[in-house]
Coordinates of C-alpha atoms and ligand atoms in Angstrom, one line a residue:
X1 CA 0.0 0.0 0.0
X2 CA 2.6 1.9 0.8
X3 CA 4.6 1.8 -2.1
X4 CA 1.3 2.5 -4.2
X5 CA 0.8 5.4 -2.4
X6 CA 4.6 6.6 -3.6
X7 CA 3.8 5.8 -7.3
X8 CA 1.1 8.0 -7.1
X9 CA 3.3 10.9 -5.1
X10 CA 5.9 10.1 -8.5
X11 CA 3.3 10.7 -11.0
X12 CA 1.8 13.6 -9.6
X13 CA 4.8 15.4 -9.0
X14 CA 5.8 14.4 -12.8
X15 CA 2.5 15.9 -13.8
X16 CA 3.5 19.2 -12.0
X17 CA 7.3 19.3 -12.9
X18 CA 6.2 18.7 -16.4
X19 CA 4.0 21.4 -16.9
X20 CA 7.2 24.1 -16.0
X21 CA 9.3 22.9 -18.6
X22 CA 10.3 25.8 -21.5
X23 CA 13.0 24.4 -23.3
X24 CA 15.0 20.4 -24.8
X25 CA 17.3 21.2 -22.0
X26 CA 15.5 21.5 -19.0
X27 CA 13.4 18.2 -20.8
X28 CA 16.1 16.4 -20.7
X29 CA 16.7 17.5 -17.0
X30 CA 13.4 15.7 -16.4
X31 CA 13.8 12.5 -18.3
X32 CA 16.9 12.0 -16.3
X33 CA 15.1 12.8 -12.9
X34 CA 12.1 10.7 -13.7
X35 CA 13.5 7.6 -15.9
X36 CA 17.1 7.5 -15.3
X37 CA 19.7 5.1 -13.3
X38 CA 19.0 6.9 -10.1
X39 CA 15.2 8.1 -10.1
X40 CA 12.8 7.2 -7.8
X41 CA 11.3 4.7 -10.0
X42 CA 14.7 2.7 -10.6
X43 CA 14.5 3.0 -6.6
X44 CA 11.3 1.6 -6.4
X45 CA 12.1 -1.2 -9.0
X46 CA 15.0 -2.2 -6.9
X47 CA 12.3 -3.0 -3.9
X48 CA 10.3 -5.6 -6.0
X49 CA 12.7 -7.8 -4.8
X50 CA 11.3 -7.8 -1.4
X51 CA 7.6 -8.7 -2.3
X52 CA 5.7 -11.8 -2.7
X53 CA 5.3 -13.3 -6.4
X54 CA 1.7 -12.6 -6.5
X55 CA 2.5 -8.6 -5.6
X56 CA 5.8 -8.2 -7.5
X57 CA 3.4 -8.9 -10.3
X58 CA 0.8 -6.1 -9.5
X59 CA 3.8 -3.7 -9.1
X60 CA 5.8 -4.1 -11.5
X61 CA 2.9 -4.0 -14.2
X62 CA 2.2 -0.2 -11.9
X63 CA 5.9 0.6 -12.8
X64 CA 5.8 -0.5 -15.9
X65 CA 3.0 1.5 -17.0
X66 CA 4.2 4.3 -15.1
X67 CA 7.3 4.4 -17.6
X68 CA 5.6 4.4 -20.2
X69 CA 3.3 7.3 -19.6
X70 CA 6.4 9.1 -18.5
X71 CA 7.8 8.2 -22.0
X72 CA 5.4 9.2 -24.0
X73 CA 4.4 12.3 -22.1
X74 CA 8.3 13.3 -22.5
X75 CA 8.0 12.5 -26.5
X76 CA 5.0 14.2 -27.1
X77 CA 6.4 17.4 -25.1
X78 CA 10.0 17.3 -27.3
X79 CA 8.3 17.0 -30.6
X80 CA 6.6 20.2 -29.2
X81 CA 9.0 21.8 -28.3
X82 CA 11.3 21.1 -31.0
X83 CA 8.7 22.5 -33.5
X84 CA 8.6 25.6 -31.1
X85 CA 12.3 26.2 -31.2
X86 CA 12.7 25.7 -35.1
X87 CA 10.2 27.9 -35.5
X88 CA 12.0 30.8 -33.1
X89 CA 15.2 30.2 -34.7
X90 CA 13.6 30.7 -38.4
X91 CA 11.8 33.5 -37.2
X92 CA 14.8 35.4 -36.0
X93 CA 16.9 34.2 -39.1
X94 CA 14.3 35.2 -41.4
X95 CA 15.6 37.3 -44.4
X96 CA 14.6 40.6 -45.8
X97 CA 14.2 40.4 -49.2
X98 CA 13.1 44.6 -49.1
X99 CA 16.1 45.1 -48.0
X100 CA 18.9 47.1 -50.8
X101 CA 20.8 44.8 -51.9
X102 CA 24.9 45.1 -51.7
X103 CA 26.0 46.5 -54.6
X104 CA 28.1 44.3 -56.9
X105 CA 30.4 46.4 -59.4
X106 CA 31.1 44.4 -62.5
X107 CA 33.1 45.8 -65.6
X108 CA 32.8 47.0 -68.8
X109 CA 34.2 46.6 -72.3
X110 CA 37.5 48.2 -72.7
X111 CA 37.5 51.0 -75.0
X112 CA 40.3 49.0 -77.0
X113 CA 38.4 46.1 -77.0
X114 CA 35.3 47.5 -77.9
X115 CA 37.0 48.9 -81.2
X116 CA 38.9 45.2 -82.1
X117 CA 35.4 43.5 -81.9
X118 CA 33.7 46.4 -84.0
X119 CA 36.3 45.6 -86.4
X120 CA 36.6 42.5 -86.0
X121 CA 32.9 42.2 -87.1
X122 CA 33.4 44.4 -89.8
X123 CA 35.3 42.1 -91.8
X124 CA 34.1 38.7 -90.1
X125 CA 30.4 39.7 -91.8
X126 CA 32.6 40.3 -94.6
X127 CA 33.6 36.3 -94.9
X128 CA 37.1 37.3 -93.3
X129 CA 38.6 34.9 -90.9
X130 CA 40.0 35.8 -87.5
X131 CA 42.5 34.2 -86.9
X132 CA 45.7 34.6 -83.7
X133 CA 49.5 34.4 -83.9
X134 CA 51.8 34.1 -80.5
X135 CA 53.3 37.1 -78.7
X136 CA 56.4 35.2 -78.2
X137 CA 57.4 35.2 -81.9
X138 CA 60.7 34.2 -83.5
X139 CA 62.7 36.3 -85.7
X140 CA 62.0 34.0 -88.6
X141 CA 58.1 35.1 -88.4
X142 CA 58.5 38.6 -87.3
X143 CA 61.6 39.5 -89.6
X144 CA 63.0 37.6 -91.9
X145 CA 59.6 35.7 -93.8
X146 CA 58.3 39.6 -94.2
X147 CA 61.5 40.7 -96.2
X148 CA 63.4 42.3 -92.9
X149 CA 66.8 39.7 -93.5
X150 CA 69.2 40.3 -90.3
X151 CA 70.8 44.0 -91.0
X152 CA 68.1 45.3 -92.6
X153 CA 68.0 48.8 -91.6
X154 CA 64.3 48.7 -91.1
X155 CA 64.7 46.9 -88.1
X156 CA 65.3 50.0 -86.2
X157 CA 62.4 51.6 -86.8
X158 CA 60.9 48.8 -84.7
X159 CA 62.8 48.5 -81.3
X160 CA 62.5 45.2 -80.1
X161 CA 62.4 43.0 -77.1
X162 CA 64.4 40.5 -77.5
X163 CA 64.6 37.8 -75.0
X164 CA 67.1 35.2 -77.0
X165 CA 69.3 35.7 -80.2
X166 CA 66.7 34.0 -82.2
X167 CA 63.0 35.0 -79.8
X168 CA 61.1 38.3 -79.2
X169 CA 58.0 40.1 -78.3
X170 CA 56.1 40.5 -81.8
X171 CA 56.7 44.1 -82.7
X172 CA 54.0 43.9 -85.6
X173 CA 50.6 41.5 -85.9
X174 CA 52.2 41.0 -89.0
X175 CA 54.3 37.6 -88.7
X176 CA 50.9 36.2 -88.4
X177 CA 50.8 36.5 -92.4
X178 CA 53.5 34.7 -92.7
X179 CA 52.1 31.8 -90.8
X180 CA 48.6 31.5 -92.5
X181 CA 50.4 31.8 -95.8
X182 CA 53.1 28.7 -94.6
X183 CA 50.6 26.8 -93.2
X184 CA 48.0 26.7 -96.2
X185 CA 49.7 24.0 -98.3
X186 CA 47.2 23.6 -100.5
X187 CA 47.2 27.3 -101.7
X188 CA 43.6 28.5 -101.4
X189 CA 42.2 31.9 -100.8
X190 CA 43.2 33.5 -98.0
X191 CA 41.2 36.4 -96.2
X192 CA 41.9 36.8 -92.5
X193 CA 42.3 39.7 -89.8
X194 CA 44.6 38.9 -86.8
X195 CA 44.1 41.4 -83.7
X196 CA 46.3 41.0 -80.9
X197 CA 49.3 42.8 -78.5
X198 CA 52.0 43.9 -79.6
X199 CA 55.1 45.0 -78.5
X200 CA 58.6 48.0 -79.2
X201 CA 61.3 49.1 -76.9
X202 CA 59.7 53.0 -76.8
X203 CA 59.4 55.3 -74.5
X204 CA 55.9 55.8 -72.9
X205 CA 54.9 59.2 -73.9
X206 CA 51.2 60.9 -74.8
X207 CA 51.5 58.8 -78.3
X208 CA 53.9 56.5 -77.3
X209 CA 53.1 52.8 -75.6
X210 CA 55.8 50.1 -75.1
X211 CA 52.6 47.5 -75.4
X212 CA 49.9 48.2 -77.8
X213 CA 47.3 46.3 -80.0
X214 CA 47.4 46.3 -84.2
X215 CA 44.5 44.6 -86.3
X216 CA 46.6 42.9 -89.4
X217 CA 44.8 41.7 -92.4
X218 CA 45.6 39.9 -95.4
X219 CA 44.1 38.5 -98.2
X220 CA 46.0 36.6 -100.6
X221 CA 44.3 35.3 -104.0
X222 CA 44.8 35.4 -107.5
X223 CA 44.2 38.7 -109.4
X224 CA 43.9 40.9 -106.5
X225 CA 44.6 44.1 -107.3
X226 CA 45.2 47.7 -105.4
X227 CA 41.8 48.4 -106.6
X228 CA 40.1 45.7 -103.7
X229 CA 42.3 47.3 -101.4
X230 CA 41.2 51.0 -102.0
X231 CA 37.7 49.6 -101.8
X232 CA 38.0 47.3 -98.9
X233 CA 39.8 50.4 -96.8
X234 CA 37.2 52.3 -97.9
X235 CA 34.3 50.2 -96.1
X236 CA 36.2 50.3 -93.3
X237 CA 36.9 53.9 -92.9
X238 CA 33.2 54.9 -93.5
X239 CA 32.2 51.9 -91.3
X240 CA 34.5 53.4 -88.5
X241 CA 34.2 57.4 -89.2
X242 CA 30.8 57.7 -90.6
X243 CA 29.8 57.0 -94.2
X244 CA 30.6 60.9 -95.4
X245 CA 34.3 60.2 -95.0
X246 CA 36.6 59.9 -98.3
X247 CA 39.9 57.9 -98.1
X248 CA 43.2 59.1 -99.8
X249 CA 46.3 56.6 -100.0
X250 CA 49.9 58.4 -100.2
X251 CA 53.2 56.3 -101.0
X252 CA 55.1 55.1 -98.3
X253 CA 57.8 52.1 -97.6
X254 CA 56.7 49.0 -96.0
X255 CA 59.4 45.8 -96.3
X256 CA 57.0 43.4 -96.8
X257 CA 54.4 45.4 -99.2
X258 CA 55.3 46.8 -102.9
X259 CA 54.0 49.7 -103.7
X260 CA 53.2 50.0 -99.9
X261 CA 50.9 53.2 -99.3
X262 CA 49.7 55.1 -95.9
X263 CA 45.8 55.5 -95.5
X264 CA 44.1 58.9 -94.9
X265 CA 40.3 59.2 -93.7
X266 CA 39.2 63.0 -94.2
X267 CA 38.5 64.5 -90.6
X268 CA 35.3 63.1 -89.7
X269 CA 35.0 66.7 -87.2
X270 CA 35.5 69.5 -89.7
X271 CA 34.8 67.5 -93.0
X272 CA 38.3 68.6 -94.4
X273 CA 38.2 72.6 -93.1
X274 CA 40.7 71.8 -91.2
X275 CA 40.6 71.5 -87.3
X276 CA 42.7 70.9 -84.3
X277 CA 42.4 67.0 -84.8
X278 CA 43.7 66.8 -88.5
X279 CA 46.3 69.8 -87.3
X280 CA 44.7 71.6 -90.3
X281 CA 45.5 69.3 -93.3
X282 CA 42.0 67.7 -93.4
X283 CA 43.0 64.3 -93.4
X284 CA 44.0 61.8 -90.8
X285 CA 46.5 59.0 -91.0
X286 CA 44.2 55.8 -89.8
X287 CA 46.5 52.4 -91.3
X288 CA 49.3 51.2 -93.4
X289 CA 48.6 48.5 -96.3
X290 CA 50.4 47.6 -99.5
X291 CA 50.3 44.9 -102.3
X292 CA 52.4 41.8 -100.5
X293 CA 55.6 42.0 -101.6
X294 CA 56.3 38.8 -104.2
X295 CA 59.3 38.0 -102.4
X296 CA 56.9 37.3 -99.0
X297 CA 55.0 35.5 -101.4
X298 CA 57.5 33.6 -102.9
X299 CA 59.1 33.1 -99.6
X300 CA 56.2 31.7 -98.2
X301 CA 55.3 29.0 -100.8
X302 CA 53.4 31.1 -103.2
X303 CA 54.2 31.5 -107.1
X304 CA 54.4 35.6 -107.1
X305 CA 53.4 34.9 -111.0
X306 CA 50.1 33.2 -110.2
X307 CA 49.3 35.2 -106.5
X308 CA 48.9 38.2 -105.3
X309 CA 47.7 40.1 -102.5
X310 CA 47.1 42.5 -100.2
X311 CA 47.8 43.3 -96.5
X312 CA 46.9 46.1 -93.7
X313 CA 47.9 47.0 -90.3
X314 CA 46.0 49.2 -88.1
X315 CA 46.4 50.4 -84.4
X316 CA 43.2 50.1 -81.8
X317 CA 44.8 52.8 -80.0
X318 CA 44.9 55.2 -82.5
X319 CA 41.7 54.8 -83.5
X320 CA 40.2 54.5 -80.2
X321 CA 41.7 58.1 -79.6
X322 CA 40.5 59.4 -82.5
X323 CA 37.0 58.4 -82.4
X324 CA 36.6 58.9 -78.6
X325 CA 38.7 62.3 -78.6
X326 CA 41.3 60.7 -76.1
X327 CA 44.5 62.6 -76.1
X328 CA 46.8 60.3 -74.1
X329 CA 47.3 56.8 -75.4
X330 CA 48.7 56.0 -71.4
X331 CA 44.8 56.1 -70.4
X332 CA 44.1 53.1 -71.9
X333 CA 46.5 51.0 -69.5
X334 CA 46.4 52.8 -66.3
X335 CA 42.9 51.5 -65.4
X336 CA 41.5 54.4 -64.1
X337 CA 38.0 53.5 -63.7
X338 CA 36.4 56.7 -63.9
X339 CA 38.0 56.3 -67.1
X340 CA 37.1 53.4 -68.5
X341 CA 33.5 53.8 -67.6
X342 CA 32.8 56.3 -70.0
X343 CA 32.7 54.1 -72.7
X344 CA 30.4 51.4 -71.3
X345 CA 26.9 52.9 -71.4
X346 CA 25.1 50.5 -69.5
X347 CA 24.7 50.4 -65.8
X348 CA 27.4 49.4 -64.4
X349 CA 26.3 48.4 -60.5
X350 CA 23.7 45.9 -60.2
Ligands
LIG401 N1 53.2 46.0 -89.7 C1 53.2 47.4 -90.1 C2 53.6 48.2 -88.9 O1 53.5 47.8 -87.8 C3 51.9 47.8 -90.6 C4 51.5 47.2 -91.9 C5 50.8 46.0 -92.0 C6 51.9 47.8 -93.1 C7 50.5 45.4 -93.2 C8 51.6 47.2 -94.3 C9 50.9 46.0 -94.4 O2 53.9 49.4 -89.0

């Protein structure tokens, strides 16, 4: 009797203790008080011992069931309250989606780059090839295939970088001729542009850049004559300048090119009055082109009788400054980005 009259004081004081519990720790605080090695019921248990068979049997189903409605009563409370604590953590960690947002600053085009893909384009749309050349360029490729043997005074007006007897920096996009015309065995049409660094031993300056980009271009075929030249240059310089401008071609000296010529576009700001831009002649100096000299040709696997061709070179930079109005070719590589986000138009932060 007596040791039903302690179940009951377990239970009720279960019932009470239970109904103060907040939080998974102070449950588990309770399960250990009420079910564990040394809780009152283990202490009871430990009495059964002690009783006669027919008792033990009575008690021990009183235990028994007394566990288990401990059990349960302790699950159903921790499912509860684990429910309750996701739910305050979720609310606390909840996100803001009115908040602003951190602005993320992303680039844009390079003005350099912007003109190399414009042209690039240009002559891609008009079934021109792009093709690349390495930077690292021997003095086969760079020199001596374009008609610049070793001692050619020529060679100074390019300074180069040498970085072995035979290996430089390529001071011209030029060599890449060279290696399209070496490389097509079979002979056929060739019409490519090659853009891409290059590189001479000068002396930064307002005009002046020790690196610097050129577009090359080259078309090699029979019976081409200056005439496709004149009126390939001159899609490019109204493509370019607007479609007003006129192009003149004066003679000049290019190894590799015979006659070789220099390309004038008439001043797309004062439409030949003369302005500060064309320092008052009207005309501004955009490329330099020529028929390919036969011994290239010859040089690089092509009968000069049978082929000819034509080749250009033009500089980004120069055109970039002229079209933009830039008057300091150094601008382009110190990365000033108030700088270079004047030529990219769309919004820049997210
Ligand atoms: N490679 C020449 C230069 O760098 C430009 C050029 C290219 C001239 C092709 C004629 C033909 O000055």
């Amino acid at each position: 009797m007596e040791k039903q009259e302690k179940i009951r004081n377990i239970s009720e004081k279960f019932y009470s203790d239970i109904k103060n519990v907040g939080s998974l720790n102070e449950l588990n605080e309770l399960r250990i008080l009420y079910l564990g090695k040394k809780s009152e019921l283990q202490n009871l248990g430990s009495l059964m011992r002690e009783l006669e068979p027919e008792q033990r049997k009575e008690f021990g189903k009183s235990l028994n069931e007394l566990r288990l409605n401990f059990e349960s009563q302790i699950e159903e409370l921790r499912n509860k309250l684990e429910i309750e604590e996701l739910n305050k953590k979720l609310d606390k960690e909840k996100i803001d989606v009115t908040l602003p947002a951190t602005k993320i600053s992303i680039g844009g085009v390079h003005p350099i780059t912007k003109v190399i893909d414009e042209i690039s384009e240009l002559f891609i749309s008009m079934g021109y090839d792009l093709v690349e050349g390495p930077e690292i360029e021997s003095d086969l490729y760079n020199f001596e295939l374009l008609n610049l043997p070793k001692g050619h005074p020529a060679r100074d007006t390019q300074d180069s970088f040498y970085i072995t007897e035979e290996m430089l920096l390529r001071t011209q996009t030029s060599p890449v001729q060279a290696r399209t015309m070496l490389e097509n065995e079979e002979k056929t049409p060739i019409r490519i542009i090659c853009p891409g660094k290059t590189y001479r031993k000068d002396d930064d300056d307002a005009t002046h850049s020790h690196q610097f980009t050129q577009i090359e271009g080259l078309v090699v075929d029979e019976d081409i004559s200056m005439a496709d030249l004149k009126g390939t240059l001159e899609i490019i310089a109204k493509k370019i300048f607007g479609s007003n401008r006129e192009v003149r071609f004066r003679p000049s000296y290019f190894p590799f090119t015979e006659p070789s010529i220099e390309v004038d576009v008439s001043c797309f700001k004062c439409g030949k009055e003369g302005c500060s831009i064309c320092k008052n002649t009207g005309w501004i100096e955009i490329l330099g082109a020529g028929m390919v000299h036969p011994n290239v040709l010859e040089m690089c696997g092509y009968d000069s009788n049978k082929y000819t061709g034509f080749a250009f070179g033009m500089g980004p930079e120069r055109i970039a400054m002229l079209k933009y109005g830039i008057n300091d070719i150094r601008n382009f590589y110190t990365n000033d980005i108030r700088f270079l986000k004047q030529f990219d138009r769309t919004e820049g932060d997210l």
